[in-house]
Short mmCIF file of N, CA, C and O in Angstrom, two decimals:
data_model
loop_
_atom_site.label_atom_id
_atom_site.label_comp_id
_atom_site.label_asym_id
_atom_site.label_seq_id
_atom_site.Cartn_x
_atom_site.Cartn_y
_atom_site.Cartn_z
N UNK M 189 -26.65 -7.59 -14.97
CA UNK M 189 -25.79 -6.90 -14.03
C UNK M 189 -24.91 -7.89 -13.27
O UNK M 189 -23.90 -7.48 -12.70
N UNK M 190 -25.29 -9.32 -13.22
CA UNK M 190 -24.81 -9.63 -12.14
C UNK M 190 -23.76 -10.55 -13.23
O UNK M 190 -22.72 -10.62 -12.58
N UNK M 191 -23.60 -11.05 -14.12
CA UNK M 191 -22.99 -11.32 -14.94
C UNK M 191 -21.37 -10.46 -15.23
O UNK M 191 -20.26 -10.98 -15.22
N UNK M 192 -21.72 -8.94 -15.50
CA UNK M 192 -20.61 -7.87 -15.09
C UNK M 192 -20.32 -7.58 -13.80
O UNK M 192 -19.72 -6.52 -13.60
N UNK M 193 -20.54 -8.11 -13.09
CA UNK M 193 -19.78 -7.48 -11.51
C UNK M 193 -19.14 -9.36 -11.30
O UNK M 193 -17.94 -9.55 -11.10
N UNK M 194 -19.73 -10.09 -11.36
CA UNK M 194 -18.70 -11.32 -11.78
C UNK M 194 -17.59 -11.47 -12.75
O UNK M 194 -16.72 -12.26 -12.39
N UNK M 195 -17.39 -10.77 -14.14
CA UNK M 195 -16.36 -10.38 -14.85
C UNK M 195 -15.55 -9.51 -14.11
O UNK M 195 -14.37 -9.82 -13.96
N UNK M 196 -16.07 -8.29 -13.56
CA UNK M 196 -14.92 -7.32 -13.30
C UNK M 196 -14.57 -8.15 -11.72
O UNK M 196 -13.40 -7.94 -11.41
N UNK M 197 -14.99 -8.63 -11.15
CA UNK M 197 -14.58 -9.66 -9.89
C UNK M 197 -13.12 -10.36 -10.48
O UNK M 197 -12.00 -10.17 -9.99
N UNK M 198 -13.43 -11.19 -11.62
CA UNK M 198 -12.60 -12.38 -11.79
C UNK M 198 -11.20 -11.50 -12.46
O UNK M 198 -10.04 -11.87 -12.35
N UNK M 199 -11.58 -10.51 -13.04
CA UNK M 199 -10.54 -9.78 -14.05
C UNK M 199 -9.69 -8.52 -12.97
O UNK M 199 -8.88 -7.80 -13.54
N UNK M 200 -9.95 -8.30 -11.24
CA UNK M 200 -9.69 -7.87 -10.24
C UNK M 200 -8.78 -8.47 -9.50
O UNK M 200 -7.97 -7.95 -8.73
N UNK M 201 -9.05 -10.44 -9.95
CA UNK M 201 -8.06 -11.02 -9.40
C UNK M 201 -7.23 -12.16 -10.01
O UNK M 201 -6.61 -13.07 -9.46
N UNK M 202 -7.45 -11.76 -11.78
CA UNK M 202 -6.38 -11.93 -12.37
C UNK M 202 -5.75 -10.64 -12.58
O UNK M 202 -5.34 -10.55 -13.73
N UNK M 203 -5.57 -9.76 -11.97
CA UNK M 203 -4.34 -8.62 -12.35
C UNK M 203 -3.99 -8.87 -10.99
O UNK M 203 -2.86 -9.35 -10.98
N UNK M 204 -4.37 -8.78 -10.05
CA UNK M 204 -3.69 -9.25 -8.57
C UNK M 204 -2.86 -10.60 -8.84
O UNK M 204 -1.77 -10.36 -8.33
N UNK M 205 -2.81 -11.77 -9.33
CA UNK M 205 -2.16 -12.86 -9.59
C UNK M 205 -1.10 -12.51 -10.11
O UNK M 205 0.03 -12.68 -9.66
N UNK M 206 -1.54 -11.77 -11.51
CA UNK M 206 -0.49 -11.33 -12.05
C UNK M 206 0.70 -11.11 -11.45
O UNK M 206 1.76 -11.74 -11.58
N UNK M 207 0.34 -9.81 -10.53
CA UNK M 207 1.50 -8.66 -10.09
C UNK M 207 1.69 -9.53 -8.71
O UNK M 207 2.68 -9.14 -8.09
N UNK M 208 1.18 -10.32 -8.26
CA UNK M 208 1.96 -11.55 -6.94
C UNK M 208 2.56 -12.22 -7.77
O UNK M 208 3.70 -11.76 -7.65
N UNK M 209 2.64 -13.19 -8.75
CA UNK M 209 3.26 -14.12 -9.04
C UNK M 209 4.65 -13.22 -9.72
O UNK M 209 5.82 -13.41 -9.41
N UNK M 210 4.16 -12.29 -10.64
CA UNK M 210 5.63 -11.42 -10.94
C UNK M 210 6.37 -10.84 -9.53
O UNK M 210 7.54 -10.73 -9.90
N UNK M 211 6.33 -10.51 -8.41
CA UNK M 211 6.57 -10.10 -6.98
C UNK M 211 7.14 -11.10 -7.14
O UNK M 211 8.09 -11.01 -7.91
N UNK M 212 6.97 -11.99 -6.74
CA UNK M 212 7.40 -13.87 -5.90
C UNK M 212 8.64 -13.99 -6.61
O UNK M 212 9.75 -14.14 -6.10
N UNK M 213 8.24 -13.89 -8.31
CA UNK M 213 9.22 -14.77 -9.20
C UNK M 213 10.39 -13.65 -9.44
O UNK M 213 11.44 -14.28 -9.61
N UNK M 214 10.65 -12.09 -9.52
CA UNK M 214 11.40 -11.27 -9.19
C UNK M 214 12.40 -11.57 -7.48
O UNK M 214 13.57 -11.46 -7.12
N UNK M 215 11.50 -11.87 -7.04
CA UNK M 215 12.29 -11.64 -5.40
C UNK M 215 13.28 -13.32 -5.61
O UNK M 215 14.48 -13.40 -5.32
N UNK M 216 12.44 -14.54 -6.18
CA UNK M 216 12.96 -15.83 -6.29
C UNK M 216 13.84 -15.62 -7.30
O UNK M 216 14.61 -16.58 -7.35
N UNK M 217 14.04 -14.94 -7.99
CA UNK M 217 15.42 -15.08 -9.31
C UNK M 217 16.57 -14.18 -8.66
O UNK M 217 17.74 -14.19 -9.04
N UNK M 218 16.11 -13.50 -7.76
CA UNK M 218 17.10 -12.66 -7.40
C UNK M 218 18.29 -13.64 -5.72
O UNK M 218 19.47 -13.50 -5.42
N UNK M 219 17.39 -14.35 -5.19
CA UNK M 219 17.67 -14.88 -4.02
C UNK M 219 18.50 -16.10 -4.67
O UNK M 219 19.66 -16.29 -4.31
N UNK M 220 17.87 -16.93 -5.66
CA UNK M 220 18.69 -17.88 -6.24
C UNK M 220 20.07 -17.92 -6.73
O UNK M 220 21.00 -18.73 -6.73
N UNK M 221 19.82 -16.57 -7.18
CA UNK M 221 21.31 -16.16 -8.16
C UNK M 221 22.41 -16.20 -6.69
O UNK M 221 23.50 -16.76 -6.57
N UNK M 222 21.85 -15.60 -5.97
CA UNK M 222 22.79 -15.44 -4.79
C UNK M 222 22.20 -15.19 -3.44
O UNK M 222 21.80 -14.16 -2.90
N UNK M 223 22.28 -16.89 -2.91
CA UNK M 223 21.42 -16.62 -1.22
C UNK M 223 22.24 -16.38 -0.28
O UNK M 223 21.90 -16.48 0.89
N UNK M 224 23.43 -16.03 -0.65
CA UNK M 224 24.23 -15.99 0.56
C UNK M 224 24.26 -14.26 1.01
O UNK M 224 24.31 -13.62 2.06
N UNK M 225 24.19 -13.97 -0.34
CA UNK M 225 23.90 -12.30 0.13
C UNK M 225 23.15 -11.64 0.83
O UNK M 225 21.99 -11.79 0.46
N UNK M 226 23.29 -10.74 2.01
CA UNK M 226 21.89 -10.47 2.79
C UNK M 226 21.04 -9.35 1.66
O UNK M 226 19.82 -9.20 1.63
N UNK M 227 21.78 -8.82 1.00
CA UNK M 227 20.78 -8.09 0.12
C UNK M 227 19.66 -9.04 -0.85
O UNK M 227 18.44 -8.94 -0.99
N UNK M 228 20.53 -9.86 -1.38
CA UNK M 228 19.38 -10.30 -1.97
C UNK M 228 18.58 -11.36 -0.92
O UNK M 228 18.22 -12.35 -1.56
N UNK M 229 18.24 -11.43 0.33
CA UNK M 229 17.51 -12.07 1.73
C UNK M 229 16.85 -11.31 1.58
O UNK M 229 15.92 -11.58 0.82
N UNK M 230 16.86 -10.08 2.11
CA UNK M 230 16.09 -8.82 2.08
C UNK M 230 15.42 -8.62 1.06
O UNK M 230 14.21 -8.53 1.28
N UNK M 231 15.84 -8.49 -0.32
CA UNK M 231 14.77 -7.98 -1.22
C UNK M 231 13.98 -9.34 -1.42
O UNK M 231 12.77 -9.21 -1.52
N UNK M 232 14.34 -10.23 -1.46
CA UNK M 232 13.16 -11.53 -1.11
C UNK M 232 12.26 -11.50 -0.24
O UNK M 232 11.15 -11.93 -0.56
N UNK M 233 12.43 -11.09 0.81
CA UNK M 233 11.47 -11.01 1.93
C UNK M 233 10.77 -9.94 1.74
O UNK M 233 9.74 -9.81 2.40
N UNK M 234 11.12 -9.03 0.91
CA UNK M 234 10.56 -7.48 0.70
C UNK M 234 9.42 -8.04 0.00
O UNK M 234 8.22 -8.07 0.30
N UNK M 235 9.96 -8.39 -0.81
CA UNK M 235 8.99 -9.27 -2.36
C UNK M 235 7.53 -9.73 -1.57
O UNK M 235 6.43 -9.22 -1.39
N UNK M 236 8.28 -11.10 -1.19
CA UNK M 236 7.26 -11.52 -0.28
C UNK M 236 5.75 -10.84 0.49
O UNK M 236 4.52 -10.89 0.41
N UNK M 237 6.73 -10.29 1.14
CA UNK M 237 5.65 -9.13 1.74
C UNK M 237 4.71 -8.06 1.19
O UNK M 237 3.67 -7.53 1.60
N UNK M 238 5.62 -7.92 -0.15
CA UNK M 238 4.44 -7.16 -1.04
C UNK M 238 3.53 -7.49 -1.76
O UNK M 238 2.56 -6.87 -2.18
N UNK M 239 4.02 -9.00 -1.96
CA UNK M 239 2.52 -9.85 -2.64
C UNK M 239 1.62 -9.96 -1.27
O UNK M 239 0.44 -9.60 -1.17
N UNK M 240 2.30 -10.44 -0.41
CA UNK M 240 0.89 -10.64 0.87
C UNK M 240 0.18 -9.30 0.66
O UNK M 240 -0.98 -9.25 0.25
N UNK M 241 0.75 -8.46 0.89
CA UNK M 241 0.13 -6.83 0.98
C UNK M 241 -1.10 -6.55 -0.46
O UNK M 241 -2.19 -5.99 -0.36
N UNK M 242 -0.45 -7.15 -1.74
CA UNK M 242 -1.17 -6.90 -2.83
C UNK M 242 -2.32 -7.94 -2.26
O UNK M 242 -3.41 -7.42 -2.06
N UNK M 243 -2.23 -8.97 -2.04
CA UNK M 243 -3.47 -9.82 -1.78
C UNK M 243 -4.26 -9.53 -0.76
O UNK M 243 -5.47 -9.60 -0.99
N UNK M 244 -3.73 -9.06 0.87
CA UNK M 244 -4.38 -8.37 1.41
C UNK M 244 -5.30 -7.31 1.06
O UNK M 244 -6.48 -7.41 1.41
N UNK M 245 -4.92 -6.38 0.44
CA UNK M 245 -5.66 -5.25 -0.40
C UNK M 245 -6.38 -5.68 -1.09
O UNK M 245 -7.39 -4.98 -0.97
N UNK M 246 -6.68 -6.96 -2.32
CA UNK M 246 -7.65 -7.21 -2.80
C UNK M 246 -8.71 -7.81 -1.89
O UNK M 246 -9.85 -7.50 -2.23
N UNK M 247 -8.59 -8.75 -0.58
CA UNK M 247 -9.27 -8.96 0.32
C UNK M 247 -10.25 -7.98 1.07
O UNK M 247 -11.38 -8.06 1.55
N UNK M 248 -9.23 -6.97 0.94
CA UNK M 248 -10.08 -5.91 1.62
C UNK M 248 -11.29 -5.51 1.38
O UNK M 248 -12.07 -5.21 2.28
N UNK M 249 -11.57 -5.48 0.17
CA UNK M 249 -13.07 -4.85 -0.51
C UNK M 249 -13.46 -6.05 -1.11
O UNK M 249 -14.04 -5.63 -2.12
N UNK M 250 -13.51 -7.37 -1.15
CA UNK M 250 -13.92 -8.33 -1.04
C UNK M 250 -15.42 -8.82 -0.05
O UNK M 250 -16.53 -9.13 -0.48
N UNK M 251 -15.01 -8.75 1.23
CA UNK M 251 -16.23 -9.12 2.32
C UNK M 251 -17.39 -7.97 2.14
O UNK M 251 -17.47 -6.80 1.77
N UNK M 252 -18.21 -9.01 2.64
CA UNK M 252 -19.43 -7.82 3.10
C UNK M 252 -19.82 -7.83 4.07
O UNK M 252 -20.17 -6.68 4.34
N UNK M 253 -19.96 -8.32 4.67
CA UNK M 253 -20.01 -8.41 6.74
C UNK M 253 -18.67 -7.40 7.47
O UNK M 253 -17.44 -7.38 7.53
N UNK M 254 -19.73 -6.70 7.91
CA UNK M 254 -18.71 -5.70 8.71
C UNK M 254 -17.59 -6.79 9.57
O UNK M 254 -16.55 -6.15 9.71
N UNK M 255 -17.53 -7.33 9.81
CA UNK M 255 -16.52 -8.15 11.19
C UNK M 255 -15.55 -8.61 9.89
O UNK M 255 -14.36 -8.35 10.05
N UNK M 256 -15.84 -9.13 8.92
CA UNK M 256 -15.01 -9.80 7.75
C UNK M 256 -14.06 -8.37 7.57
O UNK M 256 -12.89 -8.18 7.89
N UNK M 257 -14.76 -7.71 7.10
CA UNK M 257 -14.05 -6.36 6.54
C UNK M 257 -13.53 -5.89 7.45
O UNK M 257 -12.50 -5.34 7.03
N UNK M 258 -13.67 -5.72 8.94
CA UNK M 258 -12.82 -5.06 9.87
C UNK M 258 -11.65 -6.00 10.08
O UNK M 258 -10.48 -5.63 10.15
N UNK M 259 -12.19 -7.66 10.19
CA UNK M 259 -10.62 -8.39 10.10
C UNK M 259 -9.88 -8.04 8.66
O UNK M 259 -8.70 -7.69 8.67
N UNK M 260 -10.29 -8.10 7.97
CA UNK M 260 -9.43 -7.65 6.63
C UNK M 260 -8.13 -6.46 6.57
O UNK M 260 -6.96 -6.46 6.16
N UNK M 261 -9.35 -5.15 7.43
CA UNK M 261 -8.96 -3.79 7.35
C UNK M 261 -7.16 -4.14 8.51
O UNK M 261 -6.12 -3.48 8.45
N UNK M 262 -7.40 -5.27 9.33
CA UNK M 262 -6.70 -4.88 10.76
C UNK M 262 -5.62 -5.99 9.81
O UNK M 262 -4.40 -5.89 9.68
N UNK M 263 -6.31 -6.77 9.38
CA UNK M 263 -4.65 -7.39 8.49
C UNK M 263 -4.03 -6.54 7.47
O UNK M 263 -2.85 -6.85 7.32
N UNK M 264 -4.25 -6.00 7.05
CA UNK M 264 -3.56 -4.92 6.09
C UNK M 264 -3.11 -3.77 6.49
O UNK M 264 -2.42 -2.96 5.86
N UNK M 265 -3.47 -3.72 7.43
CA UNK M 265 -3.05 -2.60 8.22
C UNK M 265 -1.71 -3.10 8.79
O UNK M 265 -0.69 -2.59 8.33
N UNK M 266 -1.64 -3.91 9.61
CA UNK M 266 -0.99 -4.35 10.26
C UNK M 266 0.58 -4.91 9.11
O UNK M 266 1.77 -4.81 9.42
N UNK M 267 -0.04 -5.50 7.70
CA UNK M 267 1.34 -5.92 7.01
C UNK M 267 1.44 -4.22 6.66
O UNK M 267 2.48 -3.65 6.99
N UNK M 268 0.41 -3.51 6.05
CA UNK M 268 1.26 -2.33 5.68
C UNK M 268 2.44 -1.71 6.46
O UNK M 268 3.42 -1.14 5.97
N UNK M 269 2.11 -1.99 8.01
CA UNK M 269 2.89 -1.25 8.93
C UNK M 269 4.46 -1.80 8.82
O UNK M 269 5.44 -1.05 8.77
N UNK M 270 4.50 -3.04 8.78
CA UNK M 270 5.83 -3.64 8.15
C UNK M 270 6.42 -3.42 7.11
O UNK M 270 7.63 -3.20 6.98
N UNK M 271 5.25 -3.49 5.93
CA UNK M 271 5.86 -2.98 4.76
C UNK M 271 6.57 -1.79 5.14
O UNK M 271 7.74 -1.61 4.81
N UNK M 272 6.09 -1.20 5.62
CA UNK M 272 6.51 0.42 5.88
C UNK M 272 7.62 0.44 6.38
O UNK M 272 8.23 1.45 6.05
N UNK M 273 8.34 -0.41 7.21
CA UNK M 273 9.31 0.04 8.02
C UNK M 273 10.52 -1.15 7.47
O UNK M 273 11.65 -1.19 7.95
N UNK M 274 10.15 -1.87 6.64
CA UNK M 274 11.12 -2.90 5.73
C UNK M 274 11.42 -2.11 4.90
O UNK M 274 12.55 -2.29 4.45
N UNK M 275 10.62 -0.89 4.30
CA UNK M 275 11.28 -0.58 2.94
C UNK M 275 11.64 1.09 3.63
O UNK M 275 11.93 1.97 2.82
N UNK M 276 11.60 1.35 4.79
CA UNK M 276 13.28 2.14 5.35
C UNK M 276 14.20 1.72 5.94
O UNK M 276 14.96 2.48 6.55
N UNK M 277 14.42 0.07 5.89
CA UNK M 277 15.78 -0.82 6.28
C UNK M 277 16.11 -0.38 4.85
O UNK M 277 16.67 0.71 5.03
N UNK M 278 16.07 -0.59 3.62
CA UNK M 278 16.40 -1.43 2.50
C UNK M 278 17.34 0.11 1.85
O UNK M 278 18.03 0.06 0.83
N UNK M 279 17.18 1.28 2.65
CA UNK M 279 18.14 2.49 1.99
C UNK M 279 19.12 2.57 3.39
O UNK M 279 20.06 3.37 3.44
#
């Protein structure tokens, strides 16, 4: 058992890598092409923020100590709330 909850652990945060490093490298090809644009500032920083958010979220159900998991819960909470209000600047 403990062999499979270490696989599905490691294979939890290679698909999280994944989808941050594709985030990062989308928001960085787009800012490069053109940094002078505030649109592409913005969708960089959007980017940004959504890998923190994807990594936050895998953090979340990570800890097992209630105080770990409540700091977890109050950081994700807290980027979601940004996320939230960055992606009704961006229309």
């Amino acid at each position: 058992m403990g062999i499979i909850s270490l696989a599905h652990t490691n294979f939890d945060l290679l698909l999280v890598a994944v989808a941050v490093a594709g985030m990062v490298l989308l928001g960085s090809i787009v800012i490069f092409n053109d940094h002078r644009n505030i649109t592409s500032r913005i969708f960089f920083y959007f980017s940004v923020l959504t890998a923190l958010l994807g990594i936050s979220n895998y953090f979340e159900y990570q800890f097992t100590t209630i105080a770990a998991t409540l700091w977890a819960l109050r950081i994700h909470l807290f980027l979601s709330v940004w996320h939230a209000f960055s992606s009704l600047g961006l229309h």
